Amino acid sequence: MDTQIQALPSTQTKINKATPDHINQQIERRTEARINTFKRQEPEAIRERIAELEGEWDTERVLEVAMASLALSSSILTLTVNRKWAFLSGTVSAFMLQHALQGWSLPLLLIRQTGVRTMSEINLEKQALKNLLDDEYYPV
Protein backbone atom coordinates (compact mmCIF):
# COMPACT_ATOMS: atom_id res chain seq x y z
CA MET A 1 0.00 0.00 0.00
CA ASP A 2 2.87 2.37 0.81
CA THR A 3 4.22 2.19 -2.74
CA GLN A 4 0.80 3.08 -4.14
CA ILE A 5 0.60 6.18 -1.96
CA GLN A 6 4.03 7.29 -3.11
CA ALA A 7 2.85 6.97 -6.73
CA LEU A 8 0.14 9.56 -6.16
CA PRO A 9 1.08 13.10 -7.23
CA SER A 10 2.17 15.61 -4.63
CA THR A 11 -0.61 17.86 -3.39
CA GLN A 12 1.61 20.89 -4.10
CA THR A 13 2.27 20.04 -7.75
CA LYS A 14 -0.61 17.81 -8.88
CA ILE A 15 -2.56 20.55 -10.65
CA ASN A 16 0.39 21.93 -12.62
CA LYS A 17 1.46 18.43 -13.63
CA ALA A 18 -2.07 17.60 -14.77
CA THR A 19 -2.53 20.85 -16.72
CA PRO A 20 -1.32 20.93 -20.33
CA ASP A 21 1.93 22.87 -20.72
CA HIS A 22 0.43 25.51 -23.01
CA ILE A 23 -2.11 26.45 -20.32
CA ASN A 24 0.55 26.57 -17.58
CA GLN A 25 2.74 28.74 -19.83
CA GLN A 26 -0.16 31.08 -20.63
CA ILE A 27 -0.92 31.55 -16.93
CA GLU A 28 2.79 32.12 -16.24
CA ARG A 29 3.05 34.75 -19.00
CA ARG A 30 0.03 36.62 -17.65
CA THR A 31 1.52 36.61 -14.16
CA GLU A 32 4.88 37.86 -15.44
CA ALA A 33 3.15 40.62 -17.41
CA ARG A 34 1.29 41.78 -14.28
CA ILE A 35 4.52 41.80 -12.27
CA ASN A 36 6.28 43.78 -15.00
CA THR A 37 3.43 46.29 -14.99
CA PHE A 38 3.87 46.85 -11.28
CA LYS A 39 7.60 47.52 -11.68
CA ARG A 40 6.54 50.98 -12.88
CA GLN A 41 3.88 51.54 -10.21
CA GLU A 42 3.95 53.39 -6.93
CA PRO A 43 4.37 51.32 -3.73
CA GLU A 44 0.73 51.91 -2.76
CA ALA A 45 -0.48 50.32 -6.01
CA ILE A 46 1.74 47.32 -5.32
CA ARG A 47 0.33 47.01 -1.80
CA GLU A 48 -3.20 47.17 -3.20
CA ARG A 49 -2.40 44.38 -5.65
CA ILE A 50 -0.97 42.25 -2.85
CA ALA A 51 -4.20 42.80 -0.91
CA GLU A 52 -6.21 41.74 -3.98
CA LEU A 53 -4.13 38.59 -4.26
CA GLU A 54 -5.00 37.72 -0.66
CA GLY A 55 -8.62 37.36 -1.75
CA GLU A 56 -8.04 35.65 -5.11
CA TRP A 57 -9.71 32.25 -5.37
CA ASP A 58 -7.36 29.43 -6.33
CA THR A 59 -8.15 26.36 -8.43
CA GLU A 60 -8.97 24.19 -5.41
CA ARG A 61 -11.53 26.63 -4.05
CA VAL A 62 -13.19 27.21 -7.42
CA LEU A 63 -13.35 23.46 -8.06
CA GLU A 64 -14.75 22.72 -4.60
CA VAL A 65 -17.46 25.39 -4.90
CA ALA A 66 -18.42 24.32 -8.42
CA MET A 67 -18.59 20.63 -7.54
CA ALA A 68 -20.46 21.18 -4.27
CA SER A 69 -22.96 23.43 -6.08
CA LEU A 70 -23.55 20.79 -8.74
CA ALA A 71 -23.93 18.02 -6.16
CA LEU A 72 -26.38 20.08 -4.09
CA SER A 73 -28.39 21.07 -7.15
CA SER A 74 -28.45 17.46 -8.30
CA SER A 75 -29.68 16.30 -4.90
CA ILE A 76 -32.48 18.87 -4.87
CA LEU A 77 -33.48 18.00 -8.45
CA THR A 78 -33.41 14.29 -7.59
CA LEU A 79 -35.84 14.87 -4.70
CA THR A 80 -38.13 17.33 -6.48
CA VAL A 81 -38.04 16.59 -10.22
CA ASN A 82 -36.70 13.22 -11.27
CA ARG A 83 -34.48 10.53 -9.73
CA LYS A 84 -32.33 10.51 -12.87
CA TRP A 85 -30.67 13.71 -11.59
CA ALA A 86 -28.81 11.48 -9.11
CA PHE A 87 -26.48 10.52 -11.96
CA LEU A 88 -25.13 14.08 -11.99
CA SER A 89 -24.28 13.84 -8.31
CA GLY A 90 -22.52 10.52 -8.96
CA THR A 91 -20.55 12.03 -11.83
CA VAL A 92 -19.51 14.99 -9.69
CA SER A 93 -18.33 12.60 -6.97
CA ALA A 94 -16.31 10.61 -9.49
CA PHE A 95 -14.62 13.78 -10.76
CA MET A 96 -13.77 14.87 -7.21
CA LEU A 97 -12.30 11.45 -6.40
CA GLN A 98 -10.29 11.50 -9.62
CA HIS A 99 -9.00 14.98 -8.79
CA ALA A 100 -8.07 14.01 -5.23
CA LEU A 101 -6.16 10.93 -6.34
CA GLN A 102 -4.66 11.98 -9.67
CA GLY A 103 -4.74 15.77 -9.56
CA TRP A 104 -6.69 15.84 -12.80
CA SER A 105 -10.33 16.06 -13.77
CA LEU A 106 -12.22 17.48 -16.71
CA PRO A 107 -13.74 20.32 -14.63
CA LEU A 108 -10.24 21.27 -13.45
CA LEU A 109 -9.04 21.50 -17.04
CA LEU A 110 -11.92 23.86 -17.82
CA ILE A 111 -11.14 25.95 -14.74
CA ARG A 112 -7.46 26.20 -15.69
CA GLN A 113 -8.36 27.22 -19.24
CA THR A 114 -10.16 30.25 -17.80
CA GLY A 115 -6.89 31.28 -16.13
CA VAL A 116 -7.64 30.34 -12.53
CA ARG A 117 -4.32 29.87 -10.74
CA THR A 118 -3.09 27.52 -8.05
CA MET A 119 -2.29 28.88 -4.61
CA SER A 120 1.43 28.49 -5.32
CA GLU A 121 1.09 30.53 -8.53
CA ILE A 122 -0.75 33.26 -6.63
CA ASN A 123 1.91 33.19 -3.90
CA LEU A 124 4.67 33.53 -6.50
CA GLU A 125 3.12 36.78 -7.73
CA LYS A 126 2.70 38.03 -4.16
CA GLN A 127 6.33 37.28 -3.36
CA ALA A 128 7.55 38.97 -6.54
CA LEU A 129 5.53 42.08 -5.66
CA LYS A 130 6.88 42.07 -2.10
CA ASN A 131 10.37 41.83 -3.57
CA LEU A 132 9.63 44.94 -5.64
CA LEU A 133 8.74 46.76 -2.44
CA ASP A 134 11.91 45.48 -0.76
CA ASP A 135 14.01 46.60 -3.72
CA GLU A 136 12.63 50.10 -3.31
CA TYR A 137 13.17 50.00 0.47
CA TYR A 138 9.46 50.40 1.12
CA PRO A 139 7.91 48.44 4.00
CA VAL A 140 5.10 46.05 3.08
PDB file of C-alpha atoms in Angstrom:
ATOM      1  CA  MET A   1       0.000   0.000   0.000  1.00  0.00           C
ATOM      2  CA  ASP A   2       2.867   2.367   0.812  1.00  0.00           C
ATOM      3  CA  THR A   3       4.222   2.186  -2.742  1.00  0.00           C
ATOM      4  CA  GLN A   4       0.801   3.081  -4.138  1.00  0.00           C
ATOM      5  CA  ILE A   5       0.596   6.184  -1.959  1.00  0.00           C
ATOM      6  CA  GLN A   6       4.033   7.295  -3.115  1.00  0.00           C
ATOM      7  CA  ALA A   7       2.853   6.969  -6.734  1.00  0.00           C
ATOM      8  CA  LEU A   8       0.145   9.565  -6.162  1.00  0.00           C
ATOM      9  CA  PRO A   9       1.076  13.097  -7.233  1.00  0.00           C
ATOM     10  CA  SER A  10       2.170  15.614  -4.630  1.00  0.00           C
ATOM     11  CA  THR A  11      -0.613  17.864  -3.392  1.00  0.00           C
ATOM     12  CA  GLN A  12       1.610  20.886  -4.103  1.00  0.00           C
ATOM     13  CA  THR A  13       2.270  20.037  -7.749  1.00  0.00           C
ATOM     14  CA  LYS A  14      -0.608  17.813  -8.877  1.00  0.00           C
ATOM     15  CA  ILE A  15      -2.558  20.553 -10.650  1.00  0.00           C
ATOM     16  CA  ASN A  16       0.391  21.930 -12.623  1.00  0.00           C
ATOM     17  CA  LYS A  17       1.461  18.428 -13.628  1.00  0.00           C
ATOM     18  CA  ALA A  18      -2.073  17.596 -14.768  1.00  0.00           C
ATOM     19  CA  THR A  19      -2.531  20.847 -16.716  1.00  0.00           C
ATOM     20  CA  PRO A  20      -1.320  20.934 -20.331  1.00  0.00           C
ATOM     21  CA  ASP A  21       1.931  22.867 -20.723  1.00  0.00           C
ATOM     22  CA  HIS A  22       0.434  25.511 -23.006  1.00  0.00           C
ATOM     23  CA  ILE A  23      -2.108  26.453 -20.315  1.00  0.00           C
ATOM     24  CA  ASN A  24       0.553  26.573 -17.581  1.00  0.00           C
ATOM     25  CA  GLN A  25       2.736  28.743 -19.828  1.00  0.00           C
ATOM     26  CA  GLN A  26      -0.158  31.079 -20.634  1.00  0.00           C
ATOM     27  CA  ILE A  27      -0.916  31.552 -16.927  1.00  0.00           C
ATOM     28  CA  GLU A  28       2.791  32.119 -16.239  1.00  0.00           C
ATOM     29  CA  ARG A  29       3.053  34.748 -19.004  1.00  0.00           C
ATOM     30  CA  ARG A  30       0.028  36.624 -17.647  1.00  0.00           C
ATOM     31  CA  THR A  31       1.520  36.610 -14.164  1.00  0.00           C
ATOM     32  CA  GLU A  32       4.885  37.863 -15.443  1.00  0.00           C
ATOM     33  CA  ALA A  33       3.146  40.619 -17.411  1.00  0.00           C
ATOM     34  CA  ARG A  34       1.290  41.777 -14.283  1.00  0.00           C
ATOM     35  CA  ILE A  35       4.520  41.796 -12.274  1.00  0.00           C
ATOM     36  CA  ASN A  36       6.275  43.777 -15.004  1.00  0.00           C
ATOM     37  CA  THR A  37       3.426  46.291 -14.994  1.00  0.00           C
ATOM     38  CA  PHE A  38       3.868  46.852 -11.279  1.00  0.00           C
ATOM     39  CA  LYS A  39       7.598  47.516 -11.677  1.00  0.00           C
ATOM     40  CA  ARG A  40       6.542  50.976 -12.877  1.00  0.00           C
ATOM     41  CA  GLN A  41       3.879  51.543 -10.212  1.00  0.00           C
ATOM     42  CA  GLU A  42       3.950  53.386  -6.926  1.00  0.00           C
ATOM     43  CA  PRO A  43       4.365  51.320  -3.730  1.00  0.00           C
ATOM     44  CA  GLU A  44       0.728  51.911  -2.761  1.00  0.00           C
ATOM     45  CA  ALA A  45      -0.483  50.316  -6.012  1.00  0.00           C
ATOM     46  CA  ILE A  46       1.743  47.319  -5.319  1.00  0.00           C
ATOM     47  CA  ARG A  47       0.331  47.007  -1.800  1.00  0.00           C
ATOM     48  CA  GLU A  48      -3.203  47.171  -3.196  1.00  0.00           C
ATOM     49  CA  ARG A  49      -2.398  44.381  -5.654  1.00  0.00           C
ATOM     50  CA  ILE A  50      -0.966  42.247  -2.846  1.00  0.00           C
ATOM     51  CA  ALA A  51      -4.202  42.796  -0.906  1.00  0.00           C
ATOM     52  CA  GLU A  52      -6.214  41.744  -3.984  1.00  0.00           C
ATOM     53  CA  LEU A  53      -4.132  38.589  -4.257  1.00  0.00           C
ATOM     54  CA  GLU A  54      -4.997  37.724  -0.660  1.00  0.00           C
ATOM     55  CA  GLY A  55      -8.617  37.362  -1.753  1.00  0.00           C
ATOM     56  CA  GLU A  56      -8.045  35.647  -5.107  1.00  0.00           C
ATOM     57  CA  TRP A  57      -9.707  32.252  -5.370  1.00  0.00           C
ATOM     58  CA  ASP A  58      -7.362  29.435  -6.327  1.00  0.00           C
ATOM     59  CA  THR A  59      -8.154  26.362  -8.426  1.00  0.00           C
ATOM     60  CA  GLU A  60      -8.967  24.190  -5.408  1.00  0.00           C
ATOM     61  CA  ARG A  61     -11.534  26.632  -4.052  1.00  0.00           C
ATOM     62  CA  VAL A  62     -13.188  27.213  -7.425  1.00  0.00           C
ATOM     63  CA  LEU A  63     -13.352  23.458  -8.065  1.00  0.00           C
ATOM     64  CA  GLU A  64     -14.754  22.722  -4.601  1.00  0.00           C
ATOM     65  CA  VAL A  65     -17.464  25.388  -4.895  1.00  0.00           C
ATOM     66  CA  ALA A  66     -18.418  24.319  -8.419  1.00  0.00           C
ATOM     67  CA  MET A  67     -18.585  20.630  -7.544  1.00  0.00           C
ATOM     68  CA  ALA A  68     -20.455  21.182  -4.272  1.00  0.00           C
ATOM     69  CA  SER A  69     -22.956  23.426  -6.079  1.00  0.00           C
ATOM     70  CA  LEU A  70     -23.551  20.790  -8.743  1.00  0.00           C
ATOM     71  CA  ALA A  71     -23.933  18.022  -6.156  1.00  0.00           C
ATOM     72  CA  LEU A  72     -26.376  20.080  -4.085  1.00  0.00           C
ATOM     73  CA  SER A  73     -28.392  21.073  -7.154  1.00  0.00           C
ATOM     74  CA  SER A  74     -28.445  17.461  -8.295  1.00  0.00           C
ATOM     75  CA  SER A  75     -29.682  16.301  -4.898  1.00  0.00           C
ATOM     76  CA  ILE A  76     -32.481  18.873  -4.874  1.00  0.00           C
ATOM     77  CA  LEU A  77     -33.484  17.996  -8.447  1.00  0.00           C
ATOM     78  CA  THR A  78     -33.412  14.287  -7.587  1.00  0.00           C
ATOM     79  CA  LEU A  79     -35.844  14.874  -4.705  1.00  0.00           C
ATOM     80  CA  THR A  80     -38.133  17.332  -6.476  1.00  0.00           C
ATOM     81  CA  VAL A  81     -38.042  16.589 -10.219  1.00  0.00           C
ATOM     82  CA  ASN A  82     -36.698  13.216 -11.271  1.00  0.00           C
ATOM     83  CA  ARG A  83     -34.484  10.532  -9.734  1.00  0.00           C
ATOM     84  CA  LYS A  84     -32.327  10.514 -12.873  1.00  0.00           C
ATOM     85  CA  TRP A  85     -30.671  13.710 -11.594  1.00  0.00           C
ATOM     86  CA  ALA A  86     -28.814  11.482  -9.107  1.00  0.00           C
ATOM     87  CA  PHE A  87     -26.485  10.523 -11.960  1.00  0.00           C
ATOM     88  CA  LEU A  88     -25.132  14.082 -11.986  1.00  0.00           C
ATOM     89  CA  SER A  89     -24.281  13.836  -8.306  1.00  0.00           C
ATOM     90  CA  GLY A  90     -22.525  10.523  -8.963  1.00  0.00           C
ATOM     91  CA  THR A  91     -20.553  12.034 -11.832  1.00  0.00           C
ATOM     92  CA  VAL A  92     -19.508  14.989  -9.691  1.00  0.00           C
ATOM     93  CA  SER A  93     -18.332  12.600  -6.968  1.00  0.00           C
ATOM     94  CA  ALA A  94     -16.305  10.609  -9.486  1.00  0.00           C
ATOM     95  CA  PHE A  95     -14.618  13.784 -10.765  1.00  0.00           C
ATOM     96  CA  MET A  96     -13.770  14.865  -7.213  1.00  0.00           C
ATOM     97  CA  LEU A  97     -12.304  11.453  -6.397  1.00  0.00           C
ATOM     98  CA  GLN A  98     -10.290  11.502  -9.615  1.00  0.00           C
ATOM     99  CA  HIS A  99      -8.995  14.978  -8.794  1.00  0.00           C
ATOM    100  CA  ALA A 100      -8.072  14.015  -5.231  1.00  0.00           C
ATOM    101  CA  LEU A 101      -6.155  10.929  -6.345  1.00  0.00           C
ATOM    102  CA  GLN A 102      -4.660  11.982  -9.667  1.00  0.00           C
ATOM    103  CA  GLY A 103      -4.739  15.766  -9.562  1.00  0.00           C
ATOM    104  CA  TRP A 104      -6.689  15.841 -12.800  1.00  0.00           C
ATOM    105  CA  SER A 105     -10.335  16.062 -13.768  1.00  0.00           C
ATOM    106  CA  LEU A 106     -12.219  17.482 -16.709  1.00  0.00           C
ATOM    107  CA  PRO A 107     -13.740  20.316 -14.629  1.00  0.00           C
ATOM    108  CA  LEU A 108     -10.244  21.267 -13.446  1.00  0.00           C
ATOM    109  CA  LEU A 109      -9.039  21.496 -17.037  1.00  0.00           C
ATOM    110  CA  LEU A 110     -11.916  23.860 -17.825  1.00  0.00           C
ATOM    111  CA  ILE A 111     -11.140  25.951 -14.739  1.00  0.00           C
ATOM    112  CA  ARG A 112      -7.457  26.199 -15.686  1.00  0.00           C
ATOM    113  CA  GLN A 113      -8.363  27.224 -19.238  1.00  0.00           C
ATOM    114  CA  THR A 114     -10.161  30.251 -17.805  1.00  0.00           C
ATOM    115  CA  GLY A 115      -6.893  31.285 -16.127  1.00  0.00           C
ATOM    116  CA  VAL A 116      -7.643  30.344 -12.525  1.00  0.00           C
ATOM    117  CA  ARG A 117      -4.319  29.871 -10.737  1.00  0.00           C
ATOM    118  CA  THR A 118      -3.091  27.518  -8.052  1.00  0.00           C
ATOM    119  CA  MET A 119      -2.289  28.878  -4.608  1.00  0.00           C
ATOM    120  CA  SER A 120       1.432  28.485  -5.317  1.00  0.00           C
ATOM    121  CA  GLU A 121       1.088  30.534  -8.526  1.00  0.00           C
ATOM    122  CA  ILE A 122      -0.751  33.262  -6.627  1.00  0.00           C
ATOM    123  CA  ASN A 123       1.905  33.190  -3.903  1.00  0.00           C
ATOM    124  CA  LEU A 124       4.669  33.531  -6.500  1.00  0.00           C
ATOM    125  CA  GLU A 125       3.121  36.779  -7.727  1.00  0.00           C
ATOM    126  CA  LYS A 126       2.700  38.033  -4.158  1.00  0.00           C
ATOM    127  CA  GLN A 127       6.332  37.285  -3.363  1.00  0.00           C
ATOM    128  CA  ALA A 128       7.550  38.973  -6.539  1.00  0.00           C
ATOM    129  CA  LEU A 129       5.532  42.083  -5.658  1.00  0.00           C
ATOM    130  CA  LYS A 130       6.877  42.066  -2.105  1.00  0.00           C
ATOM    131  CA  ASN A 131      10.372  41.827  -3.573  1.00  0.00           C
ATOM    132  CA  LEU A 132       9.626  44.937  -5.643  1.00  0.00           C
ATOM    133  CA  LEU A 133       8.742  46.760  -2.441  1.00  0.00           C
ATOM    134  CA  ASP A 134      11.906  45.484  -0.758  1.00  0.00           C
ATOM    135  CA  ASP A 135      14.008  46.598  -3.715  1.00  0.00           C
ATOM    136  CA  GLU A 136      12.629  50.098  -3.307  1.00  0.00           C
ATOM    137  CA  TYR A 137      13.166  50.005   0.474  1.00  0.00           C
ATOM    138  CA  TYR A 138       9.463  50.397   1.119  1.00  0.00           C
ATOM    139  CA  PRO A 139       7.912  48.443   3.997  1.00  0.00           C
ATOM    140  CA  VAL A 140       5.104  46.050   3.080  1.00  0.00           C
TER     141      VAL A 140
END
